[in-house]
CSV table of C-alpha atoms in Angstrom, one decimal:
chain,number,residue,atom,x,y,z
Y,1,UNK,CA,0.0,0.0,0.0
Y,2,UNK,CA,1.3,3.5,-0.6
Y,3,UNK,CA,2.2,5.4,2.2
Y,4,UNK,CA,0.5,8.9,2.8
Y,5,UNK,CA,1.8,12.0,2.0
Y,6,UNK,CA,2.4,14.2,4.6
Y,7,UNK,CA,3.3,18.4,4.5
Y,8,UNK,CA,6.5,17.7,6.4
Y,9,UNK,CA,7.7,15.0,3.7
Y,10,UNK,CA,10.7,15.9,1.3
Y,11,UNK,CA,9.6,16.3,-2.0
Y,12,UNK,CA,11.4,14.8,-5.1
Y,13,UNK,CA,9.9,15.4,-8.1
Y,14,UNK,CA,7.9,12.2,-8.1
Y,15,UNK,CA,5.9,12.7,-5.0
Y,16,UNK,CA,5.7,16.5,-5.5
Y,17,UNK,CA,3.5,15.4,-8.8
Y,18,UNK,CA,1.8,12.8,-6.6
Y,19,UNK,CA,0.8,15.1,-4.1
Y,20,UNK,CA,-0.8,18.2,-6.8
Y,21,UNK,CA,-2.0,16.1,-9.0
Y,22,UNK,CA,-5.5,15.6,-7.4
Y,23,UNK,CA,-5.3,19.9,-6.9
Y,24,UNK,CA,-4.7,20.0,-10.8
Y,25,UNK,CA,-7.1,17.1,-11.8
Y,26,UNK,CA,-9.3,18.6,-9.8
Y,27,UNK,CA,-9.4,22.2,-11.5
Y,28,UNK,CA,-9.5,20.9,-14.6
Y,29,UNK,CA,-12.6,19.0,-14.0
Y,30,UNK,CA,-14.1,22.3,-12.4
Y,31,UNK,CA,-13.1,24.1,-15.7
Y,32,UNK,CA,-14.2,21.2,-18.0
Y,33,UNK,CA,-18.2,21.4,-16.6
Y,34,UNK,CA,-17.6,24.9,-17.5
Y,35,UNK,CA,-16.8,24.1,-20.9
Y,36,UNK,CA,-19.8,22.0,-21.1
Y,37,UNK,CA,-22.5,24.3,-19.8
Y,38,UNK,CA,-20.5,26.7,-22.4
Y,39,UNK,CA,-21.1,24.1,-25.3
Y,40,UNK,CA,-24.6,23.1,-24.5
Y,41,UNK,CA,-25.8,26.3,-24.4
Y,42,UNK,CA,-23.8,27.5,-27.5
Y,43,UNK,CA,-25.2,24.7,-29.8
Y,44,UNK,CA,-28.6,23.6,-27.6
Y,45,UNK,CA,-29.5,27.3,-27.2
Y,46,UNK,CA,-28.1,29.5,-29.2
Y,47,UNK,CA,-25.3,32.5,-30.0
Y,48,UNK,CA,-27.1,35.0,-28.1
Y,49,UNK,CA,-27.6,33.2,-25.1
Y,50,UNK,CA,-23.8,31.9,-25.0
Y,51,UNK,CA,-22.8,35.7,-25.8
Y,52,UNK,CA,-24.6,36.3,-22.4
Y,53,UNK,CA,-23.4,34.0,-20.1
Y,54,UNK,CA,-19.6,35.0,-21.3
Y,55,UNK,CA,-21.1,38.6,-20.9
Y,56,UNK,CA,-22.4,38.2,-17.2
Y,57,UNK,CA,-19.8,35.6,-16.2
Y,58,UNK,CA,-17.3,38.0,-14.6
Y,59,UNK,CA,-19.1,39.6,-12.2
Y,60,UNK,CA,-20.4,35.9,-11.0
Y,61,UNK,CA,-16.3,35.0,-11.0
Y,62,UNK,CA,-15.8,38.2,-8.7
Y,63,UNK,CA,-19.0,37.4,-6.1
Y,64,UNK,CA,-17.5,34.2,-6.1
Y,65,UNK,CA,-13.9,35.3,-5.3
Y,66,UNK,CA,-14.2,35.1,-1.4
Y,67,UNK,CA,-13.8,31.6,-1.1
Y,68,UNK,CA,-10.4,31.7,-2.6
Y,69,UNK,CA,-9.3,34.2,-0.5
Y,70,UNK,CA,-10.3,32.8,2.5
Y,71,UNK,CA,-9.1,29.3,1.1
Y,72,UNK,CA,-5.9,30.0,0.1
Y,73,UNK,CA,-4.9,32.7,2.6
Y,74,UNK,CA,-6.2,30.3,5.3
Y,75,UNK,CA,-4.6,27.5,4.0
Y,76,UNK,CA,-1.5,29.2,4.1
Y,77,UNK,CA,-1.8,30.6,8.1
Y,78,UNK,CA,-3.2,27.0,8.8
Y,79,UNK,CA,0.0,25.1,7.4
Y,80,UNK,CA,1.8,27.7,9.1
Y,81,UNK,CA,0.6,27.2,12.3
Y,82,UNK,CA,0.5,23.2,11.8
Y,83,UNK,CA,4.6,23.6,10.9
Y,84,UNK,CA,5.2,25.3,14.3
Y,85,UNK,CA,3.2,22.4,16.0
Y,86,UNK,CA,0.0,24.0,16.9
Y,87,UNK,CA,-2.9,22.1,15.8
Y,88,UNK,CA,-5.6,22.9,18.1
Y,89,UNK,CA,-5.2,26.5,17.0
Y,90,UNK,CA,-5.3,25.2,13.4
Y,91,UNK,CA,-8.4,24.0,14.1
Y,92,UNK,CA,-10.3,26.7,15.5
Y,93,UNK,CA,-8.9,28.9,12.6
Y,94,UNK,CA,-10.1,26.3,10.3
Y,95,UNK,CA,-13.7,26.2,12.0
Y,96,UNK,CA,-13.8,30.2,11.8
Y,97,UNK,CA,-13.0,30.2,7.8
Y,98,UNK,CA,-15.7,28.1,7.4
Y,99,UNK,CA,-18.0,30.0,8.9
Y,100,UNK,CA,-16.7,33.2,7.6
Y,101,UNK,CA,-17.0,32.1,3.9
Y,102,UNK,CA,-20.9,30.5,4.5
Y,103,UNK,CA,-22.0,34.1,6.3
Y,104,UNK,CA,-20.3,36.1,3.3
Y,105,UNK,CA,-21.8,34.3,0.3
Y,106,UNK,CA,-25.1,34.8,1.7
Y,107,UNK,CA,-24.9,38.2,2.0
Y,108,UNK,CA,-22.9,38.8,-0.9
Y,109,UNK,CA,-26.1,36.6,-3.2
Y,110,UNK,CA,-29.4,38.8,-1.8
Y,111,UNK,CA,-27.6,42.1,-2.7
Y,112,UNK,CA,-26.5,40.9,-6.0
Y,113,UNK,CA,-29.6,39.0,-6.8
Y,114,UNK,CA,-31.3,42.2,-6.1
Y,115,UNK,CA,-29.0,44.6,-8.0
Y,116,UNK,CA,-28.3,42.1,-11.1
Y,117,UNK,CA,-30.6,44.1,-13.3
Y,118,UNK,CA,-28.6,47.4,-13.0
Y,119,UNK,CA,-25.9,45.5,-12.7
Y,120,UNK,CA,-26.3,43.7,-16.2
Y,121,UNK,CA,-27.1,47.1,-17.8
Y,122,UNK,CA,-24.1,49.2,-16.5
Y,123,UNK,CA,-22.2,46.1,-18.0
Y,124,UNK,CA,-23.6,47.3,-21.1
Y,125,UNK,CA,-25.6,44.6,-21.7
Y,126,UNK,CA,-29.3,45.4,-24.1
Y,127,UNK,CA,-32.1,43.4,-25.4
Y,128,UNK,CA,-32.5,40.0,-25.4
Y,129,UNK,CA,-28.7,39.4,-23.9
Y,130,UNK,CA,-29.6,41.2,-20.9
Y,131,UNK,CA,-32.4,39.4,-20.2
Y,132,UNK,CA,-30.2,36.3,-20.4
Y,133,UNK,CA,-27.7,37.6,-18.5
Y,134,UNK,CA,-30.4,38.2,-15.6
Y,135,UNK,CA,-31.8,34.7,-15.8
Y,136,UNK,CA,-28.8,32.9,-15.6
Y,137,UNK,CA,-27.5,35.1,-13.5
Y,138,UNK,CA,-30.2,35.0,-11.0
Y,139,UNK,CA,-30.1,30.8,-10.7
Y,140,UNK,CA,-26.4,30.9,-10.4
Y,141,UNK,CA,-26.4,33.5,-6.9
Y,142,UNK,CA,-29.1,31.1,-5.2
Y,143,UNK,CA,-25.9,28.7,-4.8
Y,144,UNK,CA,-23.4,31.4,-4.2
Y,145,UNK,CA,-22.8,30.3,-0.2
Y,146,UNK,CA,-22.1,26.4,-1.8
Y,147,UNK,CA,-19.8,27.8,-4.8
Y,148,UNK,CA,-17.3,29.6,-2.4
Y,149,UNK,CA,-17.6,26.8,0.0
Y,150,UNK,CA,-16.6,24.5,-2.3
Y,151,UNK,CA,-13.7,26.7,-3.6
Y,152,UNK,CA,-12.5,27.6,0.2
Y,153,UNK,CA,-12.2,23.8,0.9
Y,154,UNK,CA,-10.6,23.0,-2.2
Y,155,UNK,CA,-7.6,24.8,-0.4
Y,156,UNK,CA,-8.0,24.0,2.8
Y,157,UNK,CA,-8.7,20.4,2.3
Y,158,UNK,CA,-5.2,20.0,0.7
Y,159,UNK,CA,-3.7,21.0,4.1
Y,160,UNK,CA,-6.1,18.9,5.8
Y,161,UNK,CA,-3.4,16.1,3.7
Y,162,UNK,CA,-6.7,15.1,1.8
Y,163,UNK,CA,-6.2,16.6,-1.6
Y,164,UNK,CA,-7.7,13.5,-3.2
Y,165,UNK,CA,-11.0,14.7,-1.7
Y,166,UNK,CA,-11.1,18.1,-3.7
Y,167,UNK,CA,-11.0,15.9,-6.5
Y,168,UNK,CA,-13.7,13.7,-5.6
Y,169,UNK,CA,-15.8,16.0,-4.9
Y,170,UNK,CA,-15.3,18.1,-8.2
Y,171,UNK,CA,-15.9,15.0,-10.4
Y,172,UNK,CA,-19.3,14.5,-8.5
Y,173,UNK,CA,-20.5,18.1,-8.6
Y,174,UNK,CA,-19.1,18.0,-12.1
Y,175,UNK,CA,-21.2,14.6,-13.3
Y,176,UNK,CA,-24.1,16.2,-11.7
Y,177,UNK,CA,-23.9,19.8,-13.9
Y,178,UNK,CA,-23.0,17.8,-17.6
Y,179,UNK,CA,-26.4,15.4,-16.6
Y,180,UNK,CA,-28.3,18.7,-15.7
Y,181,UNK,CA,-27.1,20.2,-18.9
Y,182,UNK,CA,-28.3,17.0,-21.2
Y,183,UNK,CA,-31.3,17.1,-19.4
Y,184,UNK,CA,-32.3,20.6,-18.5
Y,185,UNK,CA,-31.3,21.8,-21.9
Y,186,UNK,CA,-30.6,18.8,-24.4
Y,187,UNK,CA,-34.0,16.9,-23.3
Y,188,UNK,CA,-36.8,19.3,-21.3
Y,189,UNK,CA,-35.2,22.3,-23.6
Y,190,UNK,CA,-35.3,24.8,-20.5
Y,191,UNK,CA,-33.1,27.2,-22.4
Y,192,UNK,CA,-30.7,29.6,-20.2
Y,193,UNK,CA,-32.3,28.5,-17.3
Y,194,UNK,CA,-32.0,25.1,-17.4
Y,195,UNK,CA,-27.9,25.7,-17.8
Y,196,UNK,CA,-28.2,27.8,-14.4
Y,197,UNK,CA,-29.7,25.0,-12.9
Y,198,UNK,CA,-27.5,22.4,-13.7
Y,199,UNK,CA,-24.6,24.4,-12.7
Y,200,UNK,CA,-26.0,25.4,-9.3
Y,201,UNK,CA,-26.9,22.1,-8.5
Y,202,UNK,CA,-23.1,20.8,-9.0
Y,203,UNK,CA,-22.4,24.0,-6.9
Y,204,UNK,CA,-24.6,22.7,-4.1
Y,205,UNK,CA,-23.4,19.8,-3.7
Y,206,UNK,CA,-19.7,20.9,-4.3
Y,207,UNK,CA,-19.9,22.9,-1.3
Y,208,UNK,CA,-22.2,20.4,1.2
Y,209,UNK,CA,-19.7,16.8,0.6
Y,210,UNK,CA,-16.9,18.7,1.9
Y,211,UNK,CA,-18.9,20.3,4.8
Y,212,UNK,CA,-20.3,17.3,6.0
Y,213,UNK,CA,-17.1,15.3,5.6
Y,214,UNK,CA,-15.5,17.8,7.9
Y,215,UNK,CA,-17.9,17.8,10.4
Y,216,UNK,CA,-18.1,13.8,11.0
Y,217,UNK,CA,-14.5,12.6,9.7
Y,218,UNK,CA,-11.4,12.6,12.0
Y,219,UNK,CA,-8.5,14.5,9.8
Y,220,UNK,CA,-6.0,16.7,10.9
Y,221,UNK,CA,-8.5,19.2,10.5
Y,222,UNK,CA,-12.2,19.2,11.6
Y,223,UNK,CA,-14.5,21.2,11.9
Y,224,UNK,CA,-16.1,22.5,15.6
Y,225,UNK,CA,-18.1,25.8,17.1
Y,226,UNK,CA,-16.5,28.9,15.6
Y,227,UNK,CA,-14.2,30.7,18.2
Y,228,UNK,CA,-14.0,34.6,17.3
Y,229,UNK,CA,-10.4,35.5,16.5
Y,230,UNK,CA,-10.3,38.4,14.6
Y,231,UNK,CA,-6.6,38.7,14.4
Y,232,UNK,CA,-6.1,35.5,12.8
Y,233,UNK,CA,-9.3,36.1,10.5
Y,234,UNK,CA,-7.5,39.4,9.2
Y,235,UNK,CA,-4.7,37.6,8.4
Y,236,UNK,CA,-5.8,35.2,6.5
Y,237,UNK,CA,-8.3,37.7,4.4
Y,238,UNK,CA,-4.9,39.8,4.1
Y,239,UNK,CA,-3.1,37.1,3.0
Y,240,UNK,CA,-5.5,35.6,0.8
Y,241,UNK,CA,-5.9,39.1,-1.0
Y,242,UNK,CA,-4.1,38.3,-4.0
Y,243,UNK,CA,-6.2,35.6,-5.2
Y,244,UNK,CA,-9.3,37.5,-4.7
Y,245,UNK,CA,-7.3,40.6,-6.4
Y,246,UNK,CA,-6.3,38.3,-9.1
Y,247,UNK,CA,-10.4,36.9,-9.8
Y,248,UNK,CA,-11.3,40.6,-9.5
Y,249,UNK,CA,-9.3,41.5,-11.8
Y,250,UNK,CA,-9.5,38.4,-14.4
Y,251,UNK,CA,-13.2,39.5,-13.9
Y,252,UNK,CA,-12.7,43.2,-14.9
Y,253,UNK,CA,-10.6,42.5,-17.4
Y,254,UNK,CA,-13.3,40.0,-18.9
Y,255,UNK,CA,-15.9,43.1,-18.6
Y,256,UNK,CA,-12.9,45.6,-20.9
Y,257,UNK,CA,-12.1,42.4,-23.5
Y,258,UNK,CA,-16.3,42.2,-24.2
Y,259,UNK,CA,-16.5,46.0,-24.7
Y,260,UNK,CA,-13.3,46.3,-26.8
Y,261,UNK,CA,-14.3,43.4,-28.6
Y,262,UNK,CA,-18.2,44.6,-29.1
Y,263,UNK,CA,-16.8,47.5,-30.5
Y,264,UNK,CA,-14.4,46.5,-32.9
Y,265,UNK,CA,-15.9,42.8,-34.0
Y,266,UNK,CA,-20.0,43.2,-32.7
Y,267,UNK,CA,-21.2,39.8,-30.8
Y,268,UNK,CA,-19.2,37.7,-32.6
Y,269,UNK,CA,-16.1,38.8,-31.1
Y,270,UNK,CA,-17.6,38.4,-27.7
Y,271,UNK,CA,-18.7,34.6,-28.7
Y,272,UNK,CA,-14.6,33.9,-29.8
Y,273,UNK,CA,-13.4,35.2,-27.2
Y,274,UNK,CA,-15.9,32.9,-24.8
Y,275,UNK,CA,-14.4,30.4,-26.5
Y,276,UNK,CA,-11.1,30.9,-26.0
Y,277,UNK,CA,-12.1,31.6,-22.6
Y,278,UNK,CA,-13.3,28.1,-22.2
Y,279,UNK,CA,-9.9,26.3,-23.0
Y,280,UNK,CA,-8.3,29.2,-21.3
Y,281,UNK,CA,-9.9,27.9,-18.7
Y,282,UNK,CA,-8.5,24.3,-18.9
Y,283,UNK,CA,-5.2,25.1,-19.7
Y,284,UNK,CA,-5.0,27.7,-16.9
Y,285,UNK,CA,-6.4,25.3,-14.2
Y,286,UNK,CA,-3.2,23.5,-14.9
Y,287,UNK,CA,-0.9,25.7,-13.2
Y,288,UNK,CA,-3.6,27.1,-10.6
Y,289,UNK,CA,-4.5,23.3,-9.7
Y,290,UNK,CA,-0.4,23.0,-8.9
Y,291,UNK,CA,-0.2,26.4,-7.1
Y,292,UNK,CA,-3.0,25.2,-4.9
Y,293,UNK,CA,-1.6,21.8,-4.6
Y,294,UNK,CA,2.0,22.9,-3.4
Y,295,UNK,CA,1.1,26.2,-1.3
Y,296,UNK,CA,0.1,24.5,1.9
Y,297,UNK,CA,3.8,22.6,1.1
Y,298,UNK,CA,5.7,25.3,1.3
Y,299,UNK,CA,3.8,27.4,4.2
Y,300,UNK,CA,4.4,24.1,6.5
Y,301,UNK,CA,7.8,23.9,5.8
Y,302,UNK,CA,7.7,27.6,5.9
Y,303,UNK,CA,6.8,27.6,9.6
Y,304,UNK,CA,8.7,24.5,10.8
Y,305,UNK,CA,12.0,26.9,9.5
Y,306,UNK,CA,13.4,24.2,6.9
Y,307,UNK,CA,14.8,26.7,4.1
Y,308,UNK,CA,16.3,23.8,2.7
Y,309,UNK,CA,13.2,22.5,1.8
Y,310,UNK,CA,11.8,25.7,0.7
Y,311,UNK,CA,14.4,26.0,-1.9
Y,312,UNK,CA,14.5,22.7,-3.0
Y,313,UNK,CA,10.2,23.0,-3.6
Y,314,UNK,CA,10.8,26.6,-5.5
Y,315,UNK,CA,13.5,24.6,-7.7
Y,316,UNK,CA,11.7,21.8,-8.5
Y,317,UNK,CA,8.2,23.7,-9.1
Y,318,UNK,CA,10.0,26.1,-11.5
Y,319,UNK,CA,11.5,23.1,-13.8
Y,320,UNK,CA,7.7,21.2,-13.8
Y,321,UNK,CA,5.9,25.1,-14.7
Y,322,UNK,CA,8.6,25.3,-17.5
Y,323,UNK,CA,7.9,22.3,-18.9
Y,324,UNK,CA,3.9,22.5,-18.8
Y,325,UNK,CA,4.3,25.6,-20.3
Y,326,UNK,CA,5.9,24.8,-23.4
Y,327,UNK,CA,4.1,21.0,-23.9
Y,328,UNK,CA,1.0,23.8,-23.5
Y,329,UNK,CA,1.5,25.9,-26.0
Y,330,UNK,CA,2.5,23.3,-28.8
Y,331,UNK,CA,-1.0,21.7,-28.0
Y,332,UNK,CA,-2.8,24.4,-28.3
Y,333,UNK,CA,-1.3,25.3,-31.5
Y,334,UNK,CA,-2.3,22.3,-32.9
Y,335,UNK,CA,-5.9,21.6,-31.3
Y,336,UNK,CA,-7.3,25.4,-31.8
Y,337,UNK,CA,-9.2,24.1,-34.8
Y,338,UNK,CA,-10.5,21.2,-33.5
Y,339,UNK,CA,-11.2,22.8,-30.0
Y,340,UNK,CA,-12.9,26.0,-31.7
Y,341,UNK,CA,-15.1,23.9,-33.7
Y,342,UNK,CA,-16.6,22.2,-31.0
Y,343,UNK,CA,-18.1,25.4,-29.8
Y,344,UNK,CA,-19.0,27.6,-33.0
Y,345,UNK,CA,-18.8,24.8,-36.0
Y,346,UNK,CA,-22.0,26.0,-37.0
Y,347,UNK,CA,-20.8,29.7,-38.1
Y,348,UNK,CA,-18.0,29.3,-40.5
Y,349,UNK,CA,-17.2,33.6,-40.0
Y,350,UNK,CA,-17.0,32.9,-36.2
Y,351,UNK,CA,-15.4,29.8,-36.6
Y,352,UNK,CA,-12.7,31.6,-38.7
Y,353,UNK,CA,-12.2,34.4,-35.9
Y,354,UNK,CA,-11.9,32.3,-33.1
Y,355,UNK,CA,-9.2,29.7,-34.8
Y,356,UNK,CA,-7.2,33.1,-36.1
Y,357,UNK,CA,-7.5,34.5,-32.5
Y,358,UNK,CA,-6.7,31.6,-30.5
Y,359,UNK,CA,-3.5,30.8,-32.3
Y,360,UNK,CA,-2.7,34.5,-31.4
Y,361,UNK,CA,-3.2,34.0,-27.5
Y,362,UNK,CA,-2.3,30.3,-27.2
Y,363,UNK,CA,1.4,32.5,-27.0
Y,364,UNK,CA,0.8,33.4,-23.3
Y,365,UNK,CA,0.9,30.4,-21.9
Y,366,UNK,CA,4.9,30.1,-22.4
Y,367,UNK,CA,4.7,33.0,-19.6
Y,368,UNK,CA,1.3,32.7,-17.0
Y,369,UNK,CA,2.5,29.8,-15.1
Y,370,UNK,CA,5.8,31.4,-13.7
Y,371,UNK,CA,3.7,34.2,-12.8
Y,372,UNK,CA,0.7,32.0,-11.0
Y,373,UNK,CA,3.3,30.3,-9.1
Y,374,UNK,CA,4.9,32.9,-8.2
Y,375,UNK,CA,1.9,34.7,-6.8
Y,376,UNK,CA,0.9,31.8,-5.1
Y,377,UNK,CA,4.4,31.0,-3.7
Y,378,UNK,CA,4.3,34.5,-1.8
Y,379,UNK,CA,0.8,33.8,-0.4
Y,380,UNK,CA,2.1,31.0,0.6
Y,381,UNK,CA,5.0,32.2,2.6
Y,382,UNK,CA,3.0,34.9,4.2
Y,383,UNK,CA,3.6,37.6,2.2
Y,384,UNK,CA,0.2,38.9,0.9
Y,385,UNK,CA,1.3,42.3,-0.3
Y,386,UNK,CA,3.8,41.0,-2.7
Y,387,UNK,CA,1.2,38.2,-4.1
Y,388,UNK,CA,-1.6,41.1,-4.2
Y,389,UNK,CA,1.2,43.0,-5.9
Y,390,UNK,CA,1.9,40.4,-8.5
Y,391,UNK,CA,-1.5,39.4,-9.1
Y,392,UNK,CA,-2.6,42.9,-10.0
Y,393,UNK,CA,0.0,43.9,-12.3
Y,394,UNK,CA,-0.2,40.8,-14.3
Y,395,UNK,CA,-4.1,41.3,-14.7
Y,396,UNK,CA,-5.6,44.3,-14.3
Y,397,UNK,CA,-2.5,47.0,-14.8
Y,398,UNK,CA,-0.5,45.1,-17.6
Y,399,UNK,CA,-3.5,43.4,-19.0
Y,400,UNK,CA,-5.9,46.0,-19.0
Y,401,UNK,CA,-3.3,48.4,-20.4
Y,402,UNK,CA,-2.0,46.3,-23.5
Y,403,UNK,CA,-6.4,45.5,-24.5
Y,404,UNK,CA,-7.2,49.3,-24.6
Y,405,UNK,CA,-3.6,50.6,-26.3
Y,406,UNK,CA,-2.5,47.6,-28.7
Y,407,UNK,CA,-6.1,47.7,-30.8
Y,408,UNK,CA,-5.2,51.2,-31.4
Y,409,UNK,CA,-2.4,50.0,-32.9
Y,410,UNK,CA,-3.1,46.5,-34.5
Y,411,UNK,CA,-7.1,46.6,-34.7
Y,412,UNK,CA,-8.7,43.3,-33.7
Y,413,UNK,CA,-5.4,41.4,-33.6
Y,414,UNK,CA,-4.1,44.0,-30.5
Y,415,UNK,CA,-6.6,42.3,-28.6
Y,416,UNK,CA,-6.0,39.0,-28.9
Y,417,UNK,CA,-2.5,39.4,-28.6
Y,418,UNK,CA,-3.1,41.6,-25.6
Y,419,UNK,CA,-2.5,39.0,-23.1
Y,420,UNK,CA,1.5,38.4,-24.7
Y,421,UNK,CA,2.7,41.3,-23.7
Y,422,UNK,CA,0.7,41.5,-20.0
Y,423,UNK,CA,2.1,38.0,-19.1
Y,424,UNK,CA,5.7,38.7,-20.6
Y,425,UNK,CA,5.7,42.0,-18.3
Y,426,UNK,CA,4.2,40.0,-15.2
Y,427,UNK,CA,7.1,37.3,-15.2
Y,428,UNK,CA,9.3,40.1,-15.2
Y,429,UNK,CA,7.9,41.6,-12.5
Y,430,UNK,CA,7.8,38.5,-10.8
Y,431,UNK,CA,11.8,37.4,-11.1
Y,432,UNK,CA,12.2,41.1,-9.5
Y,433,UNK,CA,10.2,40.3,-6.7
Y,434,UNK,CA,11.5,36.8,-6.0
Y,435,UNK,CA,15.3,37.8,-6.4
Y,436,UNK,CA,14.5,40.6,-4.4
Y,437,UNK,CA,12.7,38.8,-1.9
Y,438,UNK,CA,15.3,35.8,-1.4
Y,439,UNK,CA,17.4,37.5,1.5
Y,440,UNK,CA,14.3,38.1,3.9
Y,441,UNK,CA,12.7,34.1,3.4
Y,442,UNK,CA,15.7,32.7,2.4
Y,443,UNK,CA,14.9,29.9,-0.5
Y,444,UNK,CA,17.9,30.2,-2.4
């Protein structure tokens, strides 16, 4: 039988990949239901309707964002504290998180439920997309408090040393929301609707295995009455900061793409870019799944004072990232057809766009994994202000500054090649920071 993994383990490269793995399977799988709700309601529905839930999906992204902050950022304070050999306080900051996260998605889904409407419109949303965006928008909040549950435990259960459970539960949420869509869409034809539906019901039940799992299981983490510690509920918000900065951001930049695109290529530019968005996704869930994986890794060994380890963990994780990277980008440079086709076969113009744009973008990923991991590796070790730092640049500065100058330049092609030149600047940024940085945490 295999032996357990443990945080306090040395890490060669084969158990490092052992130990992600279910962190990165499970992201994907969260990203490929996406994918599905995205083709169902492209060729079940309709253009207009997939235009919408592209259109309305980053503002659900950024109500969503709070469980990753308090997920990662508690993660990291929780391995910490583990490191230095306190676990009963690891539980009861465990305990609070959880509570934290279900009290802030409730409020969080009346106000916006309430406010979508304006909400949809100051978007820039009209017509017929804007009442889609309000349906589906609408469906999706009633499981806001279960969608940042599950995202908050897909951290902390990884320093709970069960990562295999994220996993789990991500495949069953996700078998649920691809049955919903064949039947809410492919066999009651419910429209819009029925794709919120099946997606909120893999979001409930994403967020309710973990919480009951917690409650009756004995793991080195488990979940009791909440005891008030604001200090340590700070910190963890604080450090967690940069992943909600980065969704905010992703999410805002999302917003600027659909008006530059609506401007310069009309609703078709808005459907190719929700389909590159889509295997975006996939691709992107790669190095996110690994960041989450290793985090809790390096904040135990963090804590317990074993720089040795730490560097050893920052070397390794550079060398897997690097080769991702590039196995990513030669894939995508050869699927973009096939994947684009899936999604908008049935327009030859749009079909033409997306292929021409994707091979365009398909460039960054030589560069966003360095910068994810490196983002992540600075949450991990405490240092929120640094990840924040990182995580804005590379999105909404760098980003949002190359999508509203380079069109002026290039037209349409500025867009899509936006992202190039924000990720190239962001790894940049992020070499300075960890050179920088090496003196005060000492990894290398």
């Amino acid at each position: 039988m295999e032996q357990r993994i443990q945080l306090s383990d040395h890490f060669g490269f084969g158990r490092l990949i052992r130990f992600t793995i279910p962190s990165i399977l499970m992201m994907i799988f969260t990203s490929i239901y996406g994918v599905v709700d995205g083709y169902f309601v492209s060729n079940f529905v309709g253009k207009t309707p997939f235009a919408a839930v592209n259109f309305i999906m980053p503002f659900l992204m950024v109500v969503g964002a709070m469980g990753f902050m308090f997920g990662t950022g508690g993660s990291a304070l929780i391995a910490r504290i583990m490191g230095e050999g306190r676990r009963e306080k690891a539980q009861e900051i465990f305990s609070l998180l959880i509570a934290a996260t279900v009290v802030s998605g409730l409020v969080i889904a009346v106000i916006s439920i309430l406010f979508l409407p304006q909400i949809a419109s100051f978007l820039g949303a009209k017509g017929e997309m804007r009442a889609d965006c309000i349906r589906y928008g609408r469906i999706i909040l009633v499981a806001l408090p279960f969608l940042m549950l599950q995202y908050a435990f897909g951290s902390l259960s990884v320093t709970a040393e069960k990562p295999k459970l994220g996993l789990i539960v991500t495949i069953i949420s996700g078998v649920l929301n691809m049955t919903g869509d064949v039947l809410f869409m492919g066999v009651f034809h419910w429209g819009i609707a029925g794709a919120a539906m099946a997606t909120a019901m893999g979001q409930i039940i994403g967020g309710t295995i973990p919480l009951v799992y917690f409650l009756r299981k004995n793991s080195s983490l488990r979940l009791r009455r909440p005891k008030w510690d604001g200090g340590a509920l700070r910190r963890a918000c604080t450090n967690g900061v940069s992943e909600l900065m980065s969704s905010i951001s992703m999410s805002i930049v999302g917003m600027l793409y659909n008006a530059q695109l609506m401007r310069y290529a009309g609703e078709n530019g808005v459907a190719a870019y929700g389909t590159i968005m889509y295997v975006d996704f996939i691709f992107l869930a790669i190095f996110i799944g690994y960041a989450t994986g290793v985090a809790p890794v390096i904040s135990y060994h963090y804590g317990a004072g074993n720089k040795k380890e730490l560097n050893n963990l920052l070397k390794r994780s550079v060398v897997l990232i690097a080769a991702a990277s590039l196995s990513m980008l030669l894939l995508s440079e050869v699927m973009a057809a096939p994947l684009a086709a899936i999604f908008v076969g049935y327009d030859a113009g749009l079909l033409d766009m997306t292929v021409h744009a994707y091979s365009i973008y398909a460039v960054s990923f030589l560069f966003c994994g360095f910068s994810i991991f490196s983002s992540a590796f600075f949450t991990a070790l405490g240092d929120g202000l640094t990840s924040a730092l990182i995580a804005f640049l590379r999105t909404l500065v760098f980003e949002s500054a190359s999508v509203i100058i380079l069109p002026l330049l290039l037209g349409l092609n500025g867009i899509w090649g936006a992202i190039i030149v924000a990720e190239c600047m962001s790894v940049t940024v992020s070499v300075i920071f960890l050179v920088a940085k090496r003196k005060r945490y000492q990894y290398f």
